[in-house]
Coordinates of C-alpha atoms and ligand atoms in Angstrom, one line a residue:
X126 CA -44.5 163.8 88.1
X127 CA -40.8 163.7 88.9
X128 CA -37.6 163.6 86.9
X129 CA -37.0 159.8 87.3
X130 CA -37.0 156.8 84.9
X131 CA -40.2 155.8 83.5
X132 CA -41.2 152.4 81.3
X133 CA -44.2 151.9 79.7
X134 CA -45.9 149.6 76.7
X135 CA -45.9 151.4 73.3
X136 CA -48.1 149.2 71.5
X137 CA -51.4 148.2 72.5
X138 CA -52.2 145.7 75.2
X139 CA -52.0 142.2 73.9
X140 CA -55.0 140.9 74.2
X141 CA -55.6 137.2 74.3
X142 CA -57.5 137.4 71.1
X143 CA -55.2 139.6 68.9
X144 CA -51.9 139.4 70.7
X145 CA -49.6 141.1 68.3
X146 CA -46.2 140.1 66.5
X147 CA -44.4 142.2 68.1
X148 CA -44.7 144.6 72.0
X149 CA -42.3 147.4 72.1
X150 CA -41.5 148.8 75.8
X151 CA -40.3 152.2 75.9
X152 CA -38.1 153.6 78.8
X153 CA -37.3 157.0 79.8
X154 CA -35.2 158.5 82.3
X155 CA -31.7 158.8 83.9
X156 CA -31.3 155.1 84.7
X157 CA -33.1 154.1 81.8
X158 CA -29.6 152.2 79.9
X159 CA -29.1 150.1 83.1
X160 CA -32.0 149.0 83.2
X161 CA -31.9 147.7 80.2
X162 CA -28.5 146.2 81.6
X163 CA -30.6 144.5 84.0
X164 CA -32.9 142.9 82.3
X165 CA -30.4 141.4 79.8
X166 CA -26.9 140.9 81.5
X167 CA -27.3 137.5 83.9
X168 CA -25.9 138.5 87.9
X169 CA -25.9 142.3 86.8
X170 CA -28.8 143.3 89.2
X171 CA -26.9 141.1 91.3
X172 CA -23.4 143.0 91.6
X173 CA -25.3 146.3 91.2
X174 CA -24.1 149.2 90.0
X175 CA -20.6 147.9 88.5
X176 CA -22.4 146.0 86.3
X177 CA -23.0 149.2 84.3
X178 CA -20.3 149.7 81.8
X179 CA -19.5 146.5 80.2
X180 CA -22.5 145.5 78.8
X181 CA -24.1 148.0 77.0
X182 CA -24.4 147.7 73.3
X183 CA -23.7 151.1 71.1
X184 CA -26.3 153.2 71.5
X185 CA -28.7 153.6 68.7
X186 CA -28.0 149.7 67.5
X187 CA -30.0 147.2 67.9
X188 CA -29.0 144.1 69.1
X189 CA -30.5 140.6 70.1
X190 CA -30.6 140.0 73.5
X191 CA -32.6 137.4 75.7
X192 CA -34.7 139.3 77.9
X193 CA -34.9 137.9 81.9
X194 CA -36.2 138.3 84.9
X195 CA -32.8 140.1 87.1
X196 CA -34.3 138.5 90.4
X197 CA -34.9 135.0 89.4
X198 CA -33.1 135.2 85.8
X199 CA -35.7 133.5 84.5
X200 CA -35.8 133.8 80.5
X201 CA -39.0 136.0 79.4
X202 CA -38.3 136.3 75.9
X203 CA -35.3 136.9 73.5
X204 CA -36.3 140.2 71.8
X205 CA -34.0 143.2 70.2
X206 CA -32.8 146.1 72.4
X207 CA -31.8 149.5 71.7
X208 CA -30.6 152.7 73.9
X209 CA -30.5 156.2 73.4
X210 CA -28.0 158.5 74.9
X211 CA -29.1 161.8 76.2
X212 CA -30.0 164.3 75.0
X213 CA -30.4 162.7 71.5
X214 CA -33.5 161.0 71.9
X215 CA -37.3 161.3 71.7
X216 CA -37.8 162.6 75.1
X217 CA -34.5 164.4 75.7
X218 CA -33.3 161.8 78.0
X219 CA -31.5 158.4 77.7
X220 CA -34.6 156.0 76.2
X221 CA -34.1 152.6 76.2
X222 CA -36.5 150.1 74.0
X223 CA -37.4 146.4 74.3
X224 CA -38.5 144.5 71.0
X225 CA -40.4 141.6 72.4
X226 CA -43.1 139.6 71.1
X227 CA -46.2 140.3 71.4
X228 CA -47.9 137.8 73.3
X229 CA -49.8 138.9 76.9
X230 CA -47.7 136.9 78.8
X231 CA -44.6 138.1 77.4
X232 CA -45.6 141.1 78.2
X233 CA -46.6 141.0 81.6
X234 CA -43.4 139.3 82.5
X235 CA -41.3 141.9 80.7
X236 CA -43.2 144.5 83.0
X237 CA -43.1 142.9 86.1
X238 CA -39.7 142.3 85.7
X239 CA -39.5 146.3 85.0
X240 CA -41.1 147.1 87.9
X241 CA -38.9 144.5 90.8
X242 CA -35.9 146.9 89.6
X243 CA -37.2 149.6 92.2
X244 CA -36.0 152.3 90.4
X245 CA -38.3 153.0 87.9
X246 CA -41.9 153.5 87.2
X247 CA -44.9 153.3 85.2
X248 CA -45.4 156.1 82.8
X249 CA -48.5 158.3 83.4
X250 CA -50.8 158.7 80.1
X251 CA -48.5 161.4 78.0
X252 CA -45.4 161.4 80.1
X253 CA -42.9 160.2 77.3
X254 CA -44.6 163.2 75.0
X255 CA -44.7 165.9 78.2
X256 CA -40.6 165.0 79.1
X257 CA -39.9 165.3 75.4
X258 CA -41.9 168.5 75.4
X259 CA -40.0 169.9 79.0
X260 CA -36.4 168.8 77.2
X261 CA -37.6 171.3 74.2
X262 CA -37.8 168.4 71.2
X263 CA -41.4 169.1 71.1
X264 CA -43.7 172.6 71.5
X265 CA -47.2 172.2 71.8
X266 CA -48.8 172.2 68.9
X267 CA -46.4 169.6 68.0
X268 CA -47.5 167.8 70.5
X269 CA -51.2 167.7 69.5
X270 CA -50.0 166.4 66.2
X271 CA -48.6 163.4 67.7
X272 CA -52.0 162.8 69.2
X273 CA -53.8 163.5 65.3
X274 CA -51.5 161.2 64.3
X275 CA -52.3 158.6 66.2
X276 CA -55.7 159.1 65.7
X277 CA -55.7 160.0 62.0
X278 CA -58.2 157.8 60.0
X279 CA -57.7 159.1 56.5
X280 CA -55.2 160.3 54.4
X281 CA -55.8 163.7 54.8
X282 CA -55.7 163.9 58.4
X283 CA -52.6 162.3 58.6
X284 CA -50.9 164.3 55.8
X285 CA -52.4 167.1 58.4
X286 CA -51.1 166.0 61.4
X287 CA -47.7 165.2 60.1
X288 CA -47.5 168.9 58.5
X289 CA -48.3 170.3 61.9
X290 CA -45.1 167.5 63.7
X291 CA -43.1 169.2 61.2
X292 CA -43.4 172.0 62.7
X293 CA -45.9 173.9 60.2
X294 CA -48.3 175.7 62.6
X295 CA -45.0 176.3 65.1
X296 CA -43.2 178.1 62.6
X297 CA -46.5 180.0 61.8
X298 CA -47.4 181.4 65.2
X299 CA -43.9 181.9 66.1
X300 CA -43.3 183.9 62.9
X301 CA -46.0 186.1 64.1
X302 CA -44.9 186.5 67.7
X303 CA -41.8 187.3 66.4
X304 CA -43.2 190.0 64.1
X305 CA -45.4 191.0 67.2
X306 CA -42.5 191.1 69.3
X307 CA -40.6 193.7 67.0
X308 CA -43.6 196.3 67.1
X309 CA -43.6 195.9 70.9
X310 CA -39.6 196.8 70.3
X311 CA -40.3 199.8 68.6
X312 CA -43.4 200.9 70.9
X313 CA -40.9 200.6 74.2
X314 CA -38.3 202.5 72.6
X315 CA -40.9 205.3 72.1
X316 CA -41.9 205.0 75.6
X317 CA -38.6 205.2 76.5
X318 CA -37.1 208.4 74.5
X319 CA -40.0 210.4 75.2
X320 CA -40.0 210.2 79.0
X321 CA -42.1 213.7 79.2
X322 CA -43.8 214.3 76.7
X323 CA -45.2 211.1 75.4
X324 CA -46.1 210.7 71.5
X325 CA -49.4 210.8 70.5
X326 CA -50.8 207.3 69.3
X327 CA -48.7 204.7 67.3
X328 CA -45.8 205.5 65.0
X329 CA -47.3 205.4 61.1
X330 CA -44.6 202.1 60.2
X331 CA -45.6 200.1 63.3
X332 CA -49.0 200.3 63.2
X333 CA -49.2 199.1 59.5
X334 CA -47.3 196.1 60.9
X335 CA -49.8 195.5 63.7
X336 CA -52.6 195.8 61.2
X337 CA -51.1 193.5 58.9
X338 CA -50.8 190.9 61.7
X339 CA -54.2 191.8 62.9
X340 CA -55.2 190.8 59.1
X341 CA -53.5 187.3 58.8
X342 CA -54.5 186.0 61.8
X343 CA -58.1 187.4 61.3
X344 CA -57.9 185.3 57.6
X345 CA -56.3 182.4 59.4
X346 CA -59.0 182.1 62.3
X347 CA -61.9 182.5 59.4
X348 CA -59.9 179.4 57.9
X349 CA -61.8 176.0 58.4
X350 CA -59.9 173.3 56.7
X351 CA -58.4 172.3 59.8
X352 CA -60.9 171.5 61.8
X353 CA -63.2 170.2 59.1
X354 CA -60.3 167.9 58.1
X355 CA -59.9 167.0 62.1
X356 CA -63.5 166.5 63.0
X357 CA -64.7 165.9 59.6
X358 CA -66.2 168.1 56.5
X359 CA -70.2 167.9 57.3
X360 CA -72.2 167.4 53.9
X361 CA -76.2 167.7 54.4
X362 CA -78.5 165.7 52.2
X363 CA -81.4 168.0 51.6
X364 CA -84.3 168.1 49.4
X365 CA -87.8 167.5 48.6
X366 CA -90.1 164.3 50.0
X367 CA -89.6 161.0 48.9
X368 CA -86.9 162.3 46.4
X369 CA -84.6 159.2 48.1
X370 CA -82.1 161.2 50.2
X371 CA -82.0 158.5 52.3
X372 CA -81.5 155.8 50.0
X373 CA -78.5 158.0 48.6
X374 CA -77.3 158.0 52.6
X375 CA -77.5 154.2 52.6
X376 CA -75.7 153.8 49.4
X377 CA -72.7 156.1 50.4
X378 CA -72.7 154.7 53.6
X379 CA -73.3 151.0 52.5
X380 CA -75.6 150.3 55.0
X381 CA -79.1 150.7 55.7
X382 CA -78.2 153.4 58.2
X383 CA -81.9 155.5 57.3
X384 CA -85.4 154.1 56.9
X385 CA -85.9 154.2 53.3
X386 CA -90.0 154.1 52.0
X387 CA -92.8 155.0 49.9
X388 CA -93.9 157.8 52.3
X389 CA -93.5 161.2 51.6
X390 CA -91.9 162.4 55.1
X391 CA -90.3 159.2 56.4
X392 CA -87.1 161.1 57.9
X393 CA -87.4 163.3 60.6
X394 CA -84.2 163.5 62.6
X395 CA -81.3 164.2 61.2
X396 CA -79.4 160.9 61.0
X397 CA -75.2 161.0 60.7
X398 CA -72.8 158.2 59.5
X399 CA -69.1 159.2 59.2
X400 CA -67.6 158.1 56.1
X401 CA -63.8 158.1 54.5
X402 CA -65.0 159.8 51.2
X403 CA -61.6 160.1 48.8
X404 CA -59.2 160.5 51.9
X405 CA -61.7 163.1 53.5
X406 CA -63.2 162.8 56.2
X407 CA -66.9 163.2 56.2
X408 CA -69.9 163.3 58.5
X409 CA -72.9 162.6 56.0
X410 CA -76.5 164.0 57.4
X411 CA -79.8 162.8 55.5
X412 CA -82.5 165.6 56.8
X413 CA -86.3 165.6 56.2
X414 CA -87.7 166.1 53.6
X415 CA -88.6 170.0 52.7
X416 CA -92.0 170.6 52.4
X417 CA -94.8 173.1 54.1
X418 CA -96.4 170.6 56.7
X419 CA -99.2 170.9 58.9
X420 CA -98.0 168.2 61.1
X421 CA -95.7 169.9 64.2
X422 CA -92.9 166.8 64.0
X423 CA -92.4 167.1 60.3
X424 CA -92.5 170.6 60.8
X425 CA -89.8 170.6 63.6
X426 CA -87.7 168.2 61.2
X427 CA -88.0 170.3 58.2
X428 CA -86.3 172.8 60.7
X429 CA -83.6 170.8 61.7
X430 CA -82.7 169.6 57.8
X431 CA -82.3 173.9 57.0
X432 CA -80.1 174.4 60.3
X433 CA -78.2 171.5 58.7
X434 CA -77.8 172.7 55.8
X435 CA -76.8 176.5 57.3
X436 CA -74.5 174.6 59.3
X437 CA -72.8 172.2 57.0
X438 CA -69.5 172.8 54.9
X439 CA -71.2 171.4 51.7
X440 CA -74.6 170.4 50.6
X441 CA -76.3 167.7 48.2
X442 CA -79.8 169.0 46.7
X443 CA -81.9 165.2 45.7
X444 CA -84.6 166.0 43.2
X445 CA -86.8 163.5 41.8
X446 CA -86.2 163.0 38.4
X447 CA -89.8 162.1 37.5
X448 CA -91.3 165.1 39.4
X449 CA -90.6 169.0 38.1
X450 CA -87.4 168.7 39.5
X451 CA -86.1 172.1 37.8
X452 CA -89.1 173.5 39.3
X453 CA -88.0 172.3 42.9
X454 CA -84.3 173.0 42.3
X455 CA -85.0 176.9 41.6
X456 CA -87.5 176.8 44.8
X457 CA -85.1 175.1 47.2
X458 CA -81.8 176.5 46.8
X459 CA -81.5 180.3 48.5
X460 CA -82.9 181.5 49.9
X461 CA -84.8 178.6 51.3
X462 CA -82.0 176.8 51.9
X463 CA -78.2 178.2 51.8
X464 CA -76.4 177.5 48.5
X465 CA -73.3 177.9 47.8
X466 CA -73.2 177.1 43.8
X467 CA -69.3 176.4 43.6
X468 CA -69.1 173.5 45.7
X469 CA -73.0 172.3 46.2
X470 CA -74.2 169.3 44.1
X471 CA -77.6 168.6 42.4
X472 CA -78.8 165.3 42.3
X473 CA -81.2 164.2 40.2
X474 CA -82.5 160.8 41.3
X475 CA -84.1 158.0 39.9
X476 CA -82.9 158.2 36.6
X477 CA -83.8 154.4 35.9
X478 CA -87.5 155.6 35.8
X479 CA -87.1 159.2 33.7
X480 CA -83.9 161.1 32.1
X481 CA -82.8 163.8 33.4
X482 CA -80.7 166.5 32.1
X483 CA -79.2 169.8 33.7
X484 CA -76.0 171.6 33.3
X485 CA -73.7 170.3 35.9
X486 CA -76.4 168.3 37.8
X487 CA -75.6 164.6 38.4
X488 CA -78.2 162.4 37.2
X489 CA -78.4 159.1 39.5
X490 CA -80.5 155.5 40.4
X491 CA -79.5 155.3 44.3
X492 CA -81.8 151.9 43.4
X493 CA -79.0 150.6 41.0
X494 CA -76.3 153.1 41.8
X495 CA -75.9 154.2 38.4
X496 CA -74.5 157.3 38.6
X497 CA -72.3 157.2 41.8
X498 CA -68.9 157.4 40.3
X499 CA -69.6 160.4 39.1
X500 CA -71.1 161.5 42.0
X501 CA -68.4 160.2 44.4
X502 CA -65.8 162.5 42.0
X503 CA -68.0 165.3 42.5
X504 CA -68.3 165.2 46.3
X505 CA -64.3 164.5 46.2
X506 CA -63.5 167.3 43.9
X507 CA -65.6 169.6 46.4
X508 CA -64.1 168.7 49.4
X509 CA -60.6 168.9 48.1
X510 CA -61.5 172.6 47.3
X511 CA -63.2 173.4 50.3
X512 CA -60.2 172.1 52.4
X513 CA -57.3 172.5 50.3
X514 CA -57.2 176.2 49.3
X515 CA -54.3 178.2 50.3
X516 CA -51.0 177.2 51.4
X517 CA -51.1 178.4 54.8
X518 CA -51.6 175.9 57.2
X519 CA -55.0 175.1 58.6
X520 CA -55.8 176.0 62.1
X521 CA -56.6 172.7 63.9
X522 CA -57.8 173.3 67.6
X523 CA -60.5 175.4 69.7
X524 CA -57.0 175.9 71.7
X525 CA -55.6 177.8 69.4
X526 CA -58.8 179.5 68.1
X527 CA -59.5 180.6 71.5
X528 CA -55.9 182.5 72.0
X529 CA -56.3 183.9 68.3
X530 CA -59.4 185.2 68.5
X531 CA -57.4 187.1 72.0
X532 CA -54.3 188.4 70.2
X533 CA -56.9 189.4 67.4
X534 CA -58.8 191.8 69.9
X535 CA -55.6 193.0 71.6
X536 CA -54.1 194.2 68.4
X537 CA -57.1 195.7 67.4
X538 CA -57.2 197.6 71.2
X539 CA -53.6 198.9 70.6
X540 CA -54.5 200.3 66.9
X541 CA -57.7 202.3 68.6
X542 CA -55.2 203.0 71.9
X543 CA -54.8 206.8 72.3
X544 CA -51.5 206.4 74.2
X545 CA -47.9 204.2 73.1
X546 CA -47.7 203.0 76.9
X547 CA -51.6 201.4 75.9
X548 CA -50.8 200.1 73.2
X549 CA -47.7 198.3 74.1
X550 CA -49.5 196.6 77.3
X551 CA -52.4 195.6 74.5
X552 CA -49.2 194.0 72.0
X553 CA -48.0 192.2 75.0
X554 CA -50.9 190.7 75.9
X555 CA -51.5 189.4 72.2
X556 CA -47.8 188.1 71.9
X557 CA -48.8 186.2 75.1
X558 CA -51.8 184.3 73.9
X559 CA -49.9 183.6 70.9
X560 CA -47.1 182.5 72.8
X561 CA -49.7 180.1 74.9
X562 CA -50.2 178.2 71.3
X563 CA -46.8 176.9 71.1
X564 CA -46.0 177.0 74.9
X565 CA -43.4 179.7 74.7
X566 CA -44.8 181.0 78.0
X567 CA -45.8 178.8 81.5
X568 CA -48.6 177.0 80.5
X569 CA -48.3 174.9 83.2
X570 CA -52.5 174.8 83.2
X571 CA -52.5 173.4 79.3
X572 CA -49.9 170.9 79.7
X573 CA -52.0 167.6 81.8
X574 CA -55.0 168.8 79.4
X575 CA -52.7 168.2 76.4
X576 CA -50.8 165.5 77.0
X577 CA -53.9 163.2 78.4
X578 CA -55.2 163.3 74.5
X579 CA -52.9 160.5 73.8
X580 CA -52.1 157.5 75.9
X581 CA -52.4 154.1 73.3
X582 CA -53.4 151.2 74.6
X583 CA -55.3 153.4 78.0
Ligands
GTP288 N1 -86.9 153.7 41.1 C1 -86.2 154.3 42.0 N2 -86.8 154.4 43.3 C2 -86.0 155.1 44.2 C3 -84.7 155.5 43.9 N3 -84.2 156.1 45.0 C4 -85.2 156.0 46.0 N4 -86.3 155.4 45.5 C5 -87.5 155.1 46.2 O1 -88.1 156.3 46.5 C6 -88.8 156.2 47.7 C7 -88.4 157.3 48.7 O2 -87.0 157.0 49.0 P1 -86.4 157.6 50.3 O3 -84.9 157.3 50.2 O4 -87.1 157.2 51.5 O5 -86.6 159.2 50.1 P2 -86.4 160.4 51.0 O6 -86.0 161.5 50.2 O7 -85.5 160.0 52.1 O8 -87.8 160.7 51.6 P3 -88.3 161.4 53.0 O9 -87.5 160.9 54.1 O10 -89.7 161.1 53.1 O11 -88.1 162.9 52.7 C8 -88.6 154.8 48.2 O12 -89.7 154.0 47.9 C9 -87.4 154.4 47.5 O13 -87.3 153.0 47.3 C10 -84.2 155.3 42.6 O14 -83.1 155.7 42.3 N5 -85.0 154.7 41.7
MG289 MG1 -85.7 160.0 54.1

């Protein structure tokens, strides 16, 4: 990758199917504004370079222009333009856009006619993000929020991903390096003024800062909402046979996504649909039924369904209302299965065929879906405190886990460290993975990792 100007479609590819109202062609780069001169003054390309001056509109206004061809001057389409001067744009350097419609054709032409210029190029997937990144508008974790955004299917994952743009999880880890940074401060100096004899261990007022670092990013990595709001909260159906965990699966998921029958022990795998539940994102399991089975599949599902329910965030017990179901509910919550009694939901199905009461269970027909209101504000009401709590914000990425969990074990090193010269190296090396987060050091590894995450229309 080089320094030079690069173009490249912003909205999806039209296809011939859905072309869209509108294409939007982004440019970026040093010759990006006379491009656009180009492409919209007739005889420009012509004359060359002294066509420069004249003919660009104010930057940052948009303006109708016909859009042609500079070779042939054949009219492509008439669109609105816009330029951006340096260093005030997206990337950092002059940008350049082209409103056109958004038919294939249009397109093409518009692109072709890019590339006959000579002097610019086709954007690799992530440039415009990377440049704007290298020019300092963007750190990393910024970065990665532009890709959530894009991808961001429910209300909570966007109001996520645009917290983390913001800048919420920059200011964060920064905050901490700085913090981090200070201790290391204090540790040099005492290298520094005790060149002979060297002080024993860490000064009383620095190490209480290091172990209340050590303590906030310990509480932040055991933090899950983010990455249950980025790859979705996982709820577990569990409960007896035949109870009709799977016709509650269909219902959420309003389709027949499980085999639904009369048989006691129908479901054996673990069968996933990912649902929008409320704004949250959800991957909903049905699980076998549990029950002590001579058969080795059922057995080996009953298995599975417990791992799923260890495993997920939140769990819905379905009893059968016209069994003992009280009976089953005291047998199958913990420790047969883990329970958490805050946030986990009974069920009590098939209420169309016996009543069923219980303090705080929700009595339900997945036959006639009486019932699911109720249990759709339940499930909400859970996930909202499952992912909401605390103001701090989430962690989002194994990225960032990864260098936590690093600066974690380095500041617990220079706590146990029996010299200041140790325990400085071990501060430095945590301020360092911390710094990898946001990109404060070379992370020239990360960057084509990072910025491949988002390339529309590729
Ligand atoms: N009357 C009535 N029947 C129901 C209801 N829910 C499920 N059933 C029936 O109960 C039987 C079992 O339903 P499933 O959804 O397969 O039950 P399951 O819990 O998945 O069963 P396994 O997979 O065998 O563990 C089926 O015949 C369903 O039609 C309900 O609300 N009312
Ligand atoms: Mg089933």
């Amino acid at each position: 990758m080089d320094g030079g100007t690069i173009y490249a479609l912003g909205t999806p590819t039209p296809s011939r199917w859905a072309p869209g109202a509108l294409s939007v062609i982004r440019l970026s780069g040093p010759r990006a504004a006379e491009a656009l001169i180009f492409l919209t003054e007739p005889h420009a390309f012509e004359r060359g370079q002294s066509a420069r001056e004249p003919a660009l509109p104010e930057p940052r206004r948009m303006v109708v222009r016909t859009v042609i061809d500079p070779r042939t001057l054949e009219k492509i389409d008439r669109g609105l333009v816009v330029w951006f001067e340096a260093p005030n744009s997206e990337t950092g350097e002059t940008m350049a856009e082209l409103h056109l419609h958004g038919g294939r054709a249009v397109v093409n032409a518009a692109l072709a006619a890019l590339a006959t210029l000579g002097f610019c190029r086709l954007a690799e997937p992530g440039e415009f993000t990377r440049r704007a990144f290298e020019h300092g508008k963007l750190d990393l974790t910024q970065a990665e929020a532009i890709a959530d955004l894009v991808y961001a299917e429910t209300e909570q994952q966007r109001r996520l991903a645009l917290d983390q743009l913001d800048g919420a999880l920059h200011r964060l880890y920064e905050d901490w390096r700085t913090l981090g940074l200070r201790a290391l401060a204090h540790l040099e100096a005492a290298i520094d003024f005790h060149d002979e004899d060297l002080p024993e261990g860490v000064d009383e007022e620095v190490r209480s800062g290091i172990t209340r670092l050590r303590t906030d990013i310990a509480d932040h990595l055991g933090d899950q909402r983010g990455e249950r709001l980025r790859e979705g909260l996982h709820i577990a159906i569990i409960g007896p046979p035949n109870a009709g965990k799977s016709s509650l699966l269909n219902l959420l998921a309003r389709r027949d996504a499980a085999i639904v029958s009369e048989t006691a022990g129908t479901t054996r795998d673990v069968i996933e649909v990912h649902l929008d539940l409320g704004g949250w994102p959800v991957v909903l399991a049905d699980t076998a039924g549990l029950r002590a089975s001579a058969d080795s599949i059922e057995q080996e599902g009953v298995r599975r369904a417990k791992a799923r329910a260890a495993s997920a965030g939140l769990r819905l017990l379905v009893l059968d209302a016209t069994s003992n179901w009280k009976k089953a509910m005291a047998e199958l919550t913990a420790p047969t299965v883990r329970w958490d009694a805050q946030h986990d939901i009974v069920v009590v199905n098939k209420v169309d065929l016996a009543r069923a009461e219980g303090a705080g269970v929700v009595p339900l027909s997945a036959k006639s879906g009486a019932g699911l209101p109720e249990l759709l504000k339940r499930i909400e009401r859970s996930a909202g405190l499952l992912m909401e709590a605390g103001a701090a914000p989430p962690l989002t990425r194994a990225r960032h886990r990864e260098a936590l969990v690093e600066a974690e074990a380095a500041l617990g090193r220079a706590l146990a460290a029996p010299e200041v010269a140790l325990a400085a190296e071990d501060v430095r090396l945590a301020m360092r993975a911390l710094g990898r987060i946001t990109g404060t050091v070379r992370v020239e590894e990360l960057l084509d990792v990072i910025f491949r995450d988002f390339c529309i229309g590729k």
